Tab-separated table of C-alpha atoms in Angstrom:
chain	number	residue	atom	x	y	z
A	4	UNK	CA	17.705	21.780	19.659
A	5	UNK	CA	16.039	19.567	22.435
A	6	UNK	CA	17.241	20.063	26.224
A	7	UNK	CA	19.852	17.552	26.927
A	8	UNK	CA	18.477	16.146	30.542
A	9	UNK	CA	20.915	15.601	33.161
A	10	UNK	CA	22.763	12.403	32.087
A	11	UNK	CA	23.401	9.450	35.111
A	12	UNK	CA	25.884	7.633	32.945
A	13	UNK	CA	29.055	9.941	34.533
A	14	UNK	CA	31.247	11.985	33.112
A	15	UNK	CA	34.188	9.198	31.364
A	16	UNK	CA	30.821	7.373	29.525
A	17	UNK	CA	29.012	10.827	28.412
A	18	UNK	CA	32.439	11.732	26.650
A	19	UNK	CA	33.144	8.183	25.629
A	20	UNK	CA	29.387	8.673	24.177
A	21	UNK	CA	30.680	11.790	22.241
A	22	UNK	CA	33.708	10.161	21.166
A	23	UNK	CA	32.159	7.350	19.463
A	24	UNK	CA	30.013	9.766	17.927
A	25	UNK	CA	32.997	11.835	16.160
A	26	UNK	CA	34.541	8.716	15.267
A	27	UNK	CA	32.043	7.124	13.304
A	28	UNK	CA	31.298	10.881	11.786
A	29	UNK	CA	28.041	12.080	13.494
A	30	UNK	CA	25.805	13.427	12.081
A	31	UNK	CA	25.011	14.754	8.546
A	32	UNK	CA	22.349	17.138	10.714
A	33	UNK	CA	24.045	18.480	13.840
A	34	UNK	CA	20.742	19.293	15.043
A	35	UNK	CA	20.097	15.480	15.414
A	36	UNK	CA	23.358	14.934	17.476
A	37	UNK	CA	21.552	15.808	20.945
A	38	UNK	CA	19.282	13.200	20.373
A	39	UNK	CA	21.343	10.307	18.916
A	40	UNK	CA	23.773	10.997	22.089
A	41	UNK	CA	19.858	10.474	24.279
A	42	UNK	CA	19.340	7.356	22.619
A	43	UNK	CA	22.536	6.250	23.014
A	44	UNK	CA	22.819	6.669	26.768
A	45	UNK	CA	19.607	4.624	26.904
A	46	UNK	CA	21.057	2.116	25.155
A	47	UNK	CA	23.860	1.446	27.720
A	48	UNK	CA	21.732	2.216	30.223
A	49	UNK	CA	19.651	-0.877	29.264
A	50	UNK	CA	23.309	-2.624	29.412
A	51	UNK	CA	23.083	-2.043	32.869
A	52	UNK	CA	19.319	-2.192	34.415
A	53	UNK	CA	18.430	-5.298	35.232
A	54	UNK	CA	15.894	-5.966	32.651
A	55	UNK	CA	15.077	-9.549	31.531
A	56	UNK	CA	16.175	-9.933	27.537
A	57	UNK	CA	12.450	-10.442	26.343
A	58	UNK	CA	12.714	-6.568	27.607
A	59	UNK	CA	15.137	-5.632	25.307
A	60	UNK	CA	14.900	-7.880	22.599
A	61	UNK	CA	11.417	-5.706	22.393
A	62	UNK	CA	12.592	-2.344	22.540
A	63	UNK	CA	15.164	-3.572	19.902
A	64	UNK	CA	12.812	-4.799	17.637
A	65	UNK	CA	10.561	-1.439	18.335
A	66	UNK	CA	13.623	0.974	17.283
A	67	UNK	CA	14.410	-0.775	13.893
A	68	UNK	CA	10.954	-1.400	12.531
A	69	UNK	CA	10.239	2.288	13.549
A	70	UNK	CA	13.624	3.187	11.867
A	71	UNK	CA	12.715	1.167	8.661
A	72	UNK	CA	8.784	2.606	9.052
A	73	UNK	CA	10.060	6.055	8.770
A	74	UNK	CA	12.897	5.708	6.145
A	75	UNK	CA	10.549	3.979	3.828
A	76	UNK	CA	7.963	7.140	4.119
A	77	UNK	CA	10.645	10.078	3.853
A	78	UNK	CA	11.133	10.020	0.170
A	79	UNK	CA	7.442	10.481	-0.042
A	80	UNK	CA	6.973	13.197	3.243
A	81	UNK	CA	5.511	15.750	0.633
A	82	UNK	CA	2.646	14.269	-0.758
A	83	UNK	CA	-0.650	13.838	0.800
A	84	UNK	CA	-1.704	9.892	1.870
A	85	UNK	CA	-5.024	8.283	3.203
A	86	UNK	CA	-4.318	5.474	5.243
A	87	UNK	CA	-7.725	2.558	3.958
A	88	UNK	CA	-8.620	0.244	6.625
A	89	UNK	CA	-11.424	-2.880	6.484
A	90	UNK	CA	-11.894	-6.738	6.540
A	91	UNK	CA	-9.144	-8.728	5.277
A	92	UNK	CA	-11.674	-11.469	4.275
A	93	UNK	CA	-13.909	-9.607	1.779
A	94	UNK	CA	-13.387	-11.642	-1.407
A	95	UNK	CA	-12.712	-9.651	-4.766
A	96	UNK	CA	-16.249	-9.877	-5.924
A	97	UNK	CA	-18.062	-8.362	-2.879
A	98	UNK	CA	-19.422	-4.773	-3.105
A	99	UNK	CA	-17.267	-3.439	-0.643
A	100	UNK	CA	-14.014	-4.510	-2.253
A	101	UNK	CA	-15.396	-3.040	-5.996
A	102	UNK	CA	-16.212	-0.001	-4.076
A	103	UNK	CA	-12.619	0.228	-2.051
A	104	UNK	CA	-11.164	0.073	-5.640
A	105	UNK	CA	-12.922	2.737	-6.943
A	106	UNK	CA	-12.009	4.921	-3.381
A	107	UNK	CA	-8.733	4.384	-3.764
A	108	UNK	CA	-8.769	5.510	-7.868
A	109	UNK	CA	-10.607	7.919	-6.977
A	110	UNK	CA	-8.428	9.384	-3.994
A	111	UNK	CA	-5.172	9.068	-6.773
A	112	UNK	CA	-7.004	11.008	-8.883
A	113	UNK	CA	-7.604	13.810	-6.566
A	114	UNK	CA	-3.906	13.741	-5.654
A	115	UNK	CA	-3.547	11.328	-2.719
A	116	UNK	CA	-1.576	8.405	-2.200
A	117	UNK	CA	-2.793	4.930	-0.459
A	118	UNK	CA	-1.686	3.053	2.281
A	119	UNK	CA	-3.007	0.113	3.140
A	120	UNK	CA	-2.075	-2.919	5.864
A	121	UNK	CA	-0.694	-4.678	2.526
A	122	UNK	CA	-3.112	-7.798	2.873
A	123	UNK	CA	-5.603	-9.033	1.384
A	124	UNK	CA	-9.659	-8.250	1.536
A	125	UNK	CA	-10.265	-4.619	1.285
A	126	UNK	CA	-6.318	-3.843	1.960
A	127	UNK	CA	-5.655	-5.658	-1.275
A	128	UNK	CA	-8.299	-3.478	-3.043
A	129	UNK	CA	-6.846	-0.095	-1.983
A	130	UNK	CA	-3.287	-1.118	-2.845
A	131	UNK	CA	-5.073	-2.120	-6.572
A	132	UNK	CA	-7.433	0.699	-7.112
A	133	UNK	CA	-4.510	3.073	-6.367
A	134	UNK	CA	-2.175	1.000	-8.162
A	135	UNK	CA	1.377	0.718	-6.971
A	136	UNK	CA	2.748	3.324	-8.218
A	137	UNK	CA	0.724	5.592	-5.680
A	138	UNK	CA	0.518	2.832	-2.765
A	139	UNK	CA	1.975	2.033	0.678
A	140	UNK	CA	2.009	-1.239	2.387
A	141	UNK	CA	2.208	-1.182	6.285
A	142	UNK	CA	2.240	-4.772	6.417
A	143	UNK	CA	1.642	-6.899	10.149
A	144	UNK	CA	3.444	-10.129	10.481
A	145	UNK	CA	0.801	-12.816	11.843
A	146	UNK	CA	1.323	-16.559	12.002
A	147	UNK	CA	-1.947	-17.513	10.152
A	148	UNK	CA	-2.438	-14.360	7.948
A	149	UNK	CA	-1.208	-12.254	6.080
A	150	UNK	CA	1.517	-11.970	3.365
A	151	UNK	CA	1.646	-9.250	1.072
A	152	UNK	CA	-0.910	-8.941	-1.657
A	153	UNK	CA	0.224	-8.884	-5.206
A	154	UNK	CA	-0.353	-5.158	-5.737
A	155	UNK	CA	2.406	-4.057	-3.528
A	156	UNK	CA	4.417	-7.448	-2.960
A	157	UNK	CA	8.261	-6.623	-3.753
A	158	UNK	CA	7.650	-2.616	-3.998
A	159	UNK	CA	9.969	-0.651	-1.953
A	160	UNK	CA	7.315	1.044	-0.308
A	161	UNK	CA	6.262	-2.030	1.653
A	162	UNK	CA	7.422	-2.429	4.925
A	163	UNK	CA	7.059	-5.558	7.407
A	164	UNK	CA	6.395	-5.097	11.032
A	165	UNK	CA	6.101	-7.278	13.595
A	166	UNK	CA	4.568	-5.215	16.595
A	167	UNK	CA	1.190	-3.524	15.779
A	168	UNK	CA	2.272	-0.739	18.361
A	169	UNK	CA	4.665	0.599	15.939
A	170	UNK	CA	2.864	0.190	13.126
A	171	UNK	CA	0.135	1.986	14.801
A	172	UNK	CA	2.474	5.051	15.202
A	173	UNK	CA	3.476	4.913	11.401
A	174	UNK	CA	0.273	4.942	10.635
A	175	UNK	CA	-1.002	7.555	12.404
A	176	UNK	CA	2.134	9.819	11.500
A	177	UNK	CA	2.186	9.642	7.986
A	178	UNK	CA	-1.135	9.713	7.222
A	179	UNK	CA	-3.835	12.806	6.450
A	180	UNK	CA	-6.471	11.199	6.792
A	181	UNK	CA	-8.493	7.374	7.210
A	182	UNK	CA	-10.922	6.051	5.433
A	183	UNK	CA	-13.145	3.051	7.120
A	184	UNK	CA	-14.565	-0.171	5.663
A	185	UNK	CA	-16.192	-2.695	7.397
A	186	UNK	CA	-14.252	-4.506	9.176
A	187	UNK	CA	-13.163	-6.851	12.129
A	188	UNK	CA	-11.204	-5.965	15.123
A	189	UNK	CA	-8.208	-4.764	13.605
A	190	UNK	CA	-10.330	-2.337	11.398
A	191	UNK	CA	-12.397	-1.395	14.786
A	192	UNK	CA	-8.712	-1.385	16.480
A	193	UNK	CA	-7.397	1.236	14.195
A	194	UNK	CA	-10.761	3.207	13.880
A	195	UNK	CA	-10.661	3.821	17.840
A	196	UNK	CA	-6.861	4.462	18.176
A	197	UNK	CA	-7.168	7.251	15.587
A	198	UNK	CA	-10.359	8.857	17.173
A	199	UNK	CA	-8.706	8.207	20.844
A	200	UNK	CA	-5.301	10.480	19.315
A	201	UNK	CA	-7.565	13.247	17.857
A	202	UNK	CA	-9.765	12.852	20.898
A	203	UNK	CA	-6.595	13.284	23.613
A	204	UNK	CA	-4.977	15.825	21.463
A	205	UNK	CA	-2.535	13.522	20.663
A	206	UNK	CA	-2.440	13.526	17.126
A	207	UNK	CA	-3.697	16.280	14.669
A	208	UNK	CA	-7.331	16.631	13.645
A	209	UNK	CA	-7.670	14.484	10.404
A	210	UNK	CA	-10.625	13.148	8.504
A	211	UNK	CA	-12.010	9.675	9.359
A	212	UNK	CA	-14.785	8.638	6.932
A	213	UNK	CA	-16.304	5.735	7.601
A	214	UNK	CA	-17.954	3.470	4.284
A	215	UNK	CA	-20.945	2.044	4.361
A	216	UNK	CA	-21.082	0.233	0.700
A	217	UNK	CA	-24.274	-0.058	-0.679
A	218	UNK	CA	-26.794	-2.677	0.986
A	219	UNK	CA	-24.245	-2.102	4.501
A	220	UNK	CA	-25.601	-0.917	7.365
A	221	UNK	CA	-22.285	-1.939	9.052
A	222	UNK	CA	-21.073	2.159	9.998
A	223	UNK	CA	-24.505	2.664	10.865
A	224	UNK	CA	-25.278	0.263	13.340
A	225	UNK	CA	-21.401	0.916	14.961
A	226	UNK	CA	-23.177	4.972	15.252
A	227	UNK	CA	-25.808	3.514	17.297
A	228	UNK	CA	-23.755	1.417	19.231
A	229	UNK	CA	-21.336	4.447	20.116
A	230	UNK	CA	-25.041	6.985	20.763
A	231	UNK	CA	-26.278	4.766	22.881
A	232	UNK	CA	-23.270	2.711	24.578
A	233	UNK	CA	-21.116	5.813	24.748
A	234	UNK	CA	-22.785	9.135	24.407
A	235	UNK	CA	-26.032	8.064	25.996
A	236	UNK	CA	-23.823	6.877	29.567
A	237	UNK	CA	-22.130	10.520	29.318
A	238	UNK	CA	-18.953	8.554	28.489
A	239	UNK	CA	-17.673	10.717	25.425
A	240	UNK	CA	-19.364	14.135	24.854
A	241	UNK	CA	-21.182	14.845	21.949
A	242	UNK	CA	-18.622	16.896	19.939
A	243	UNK	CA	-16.667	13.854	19.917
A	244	UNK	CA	-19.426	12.748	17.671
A	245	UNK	CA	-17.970	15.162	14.945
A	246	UNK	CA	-14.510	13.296	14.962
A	247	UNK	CA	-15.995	11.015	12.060
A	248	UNK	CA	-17.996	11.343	9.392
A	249	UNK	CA	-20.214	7.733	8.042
A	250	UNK	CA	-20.945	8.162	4.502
């Protein structure tokens, strides 16, 4: 059970708190309770701070695509995933889409599933080389890109969000392990936020392979760029170096 901090609501809304709770026949796991009554006293609290409604309408938002993030993983909590990031604008006949196919068979076959932003470009190809029986989509909302590609379109293991924050976290929770394409600043976005939470300590040590399809020098040139840029100003040390592997 988690420590229950000191609440500031007073005693008559704490029990009203507990009351509702009973009433509406909390919980099927007791050892939830202490922190659905936590949440809940935030919730009135934010009834009462003076926050602005943009504030809340956020943190709203926040709770129920994490809720929906998390429901749509727990069936599947068991079995191992690799989270495939890379350029949503690498067309079907490039080399690195063929070759994000063949990853993502490849990763089925050795008993992982995929999970992918659920757009198109390299997204599209790990959704179709693991096929959607054995895919995720962790799709972003965006006003000029992207809906869901046709591999995991309508499956029930799609889920939309409109924050990348807490897509981020679902991401990173779910996951064992990220592979790399090339990519544009999402890709680059999701490639530092998962070396910065291994870094910090923040998230467990994981692989992150980075893919260099034949012909690319892409990784490569991003290794000399964090040597140099990084490293070579003292800026990261150089076992951070072993956080990711360029293959």
């Amino acid at each position: 059970m988690t420590d229950q901090p000191p609440s500031t609501l007073g005693p008559a809304t704490d029990a009203a708190i507990e009351q509702f709770l009973d009433a509406i026949g909390s919980s099927a796991n007791m050892n939830h309770r202490d922190l659905v009554t936590r949440m809940l006293r935030t919730v009135v609290k934010l009834d009462r701070d003076p926050l602005d409604r943009l504030d809340i309408k956020i943190i709203e938002r926040a709770l129920r695509e994490l809720h929906k993030g998390f429901l749509t993983f727990a069936p599947w909590r068991d079995s191992r995933k690799i989270a495939m990031f890379g350029s949503a604008r690498s067309s079907e006949s490039s080399t690195e889409y063929l070759s994000a196919v063949e990853c993502a068979r490849l990763l089925v076959e050795a008993g992982f599933m995929v999970v992918t932003g659920a757009g198109p470009g390299i997204m599209q190809a790990g959704n179709e080389g693991a096929g959607r029986e054995n895919s995720f989509g962790v799709n972003i909302n965006l006003p000029f890109e992207q809906s869901a590609n046709r591999f995991i379109d309508g499956d029930s293991k799609l889920v939309d969000f409109k924050y990348f924050f807490t897509r981020k976290v679902v991401f990173v929770k779910e996951v064992d392990g990220v592979i790399l394409y090339p990519g544009g600043f999402g890709t680059q976005d999701e490639g530092f936020e998962t070396l910065t939470l291994i870094q910090t300590g923040k998230s467990e040590p994981q692989p992150i392979v980075m893919v260099d399809p034949p012909g690319s020098t892409y990784w490569v040139e991003w290794d000399q760029y964090v040597r140099s840029a990084l490293l070579g100003r003292g800026l990261i040390s150089s076992d951070d170096l072993d956080l990711y592997k360029i293959t």
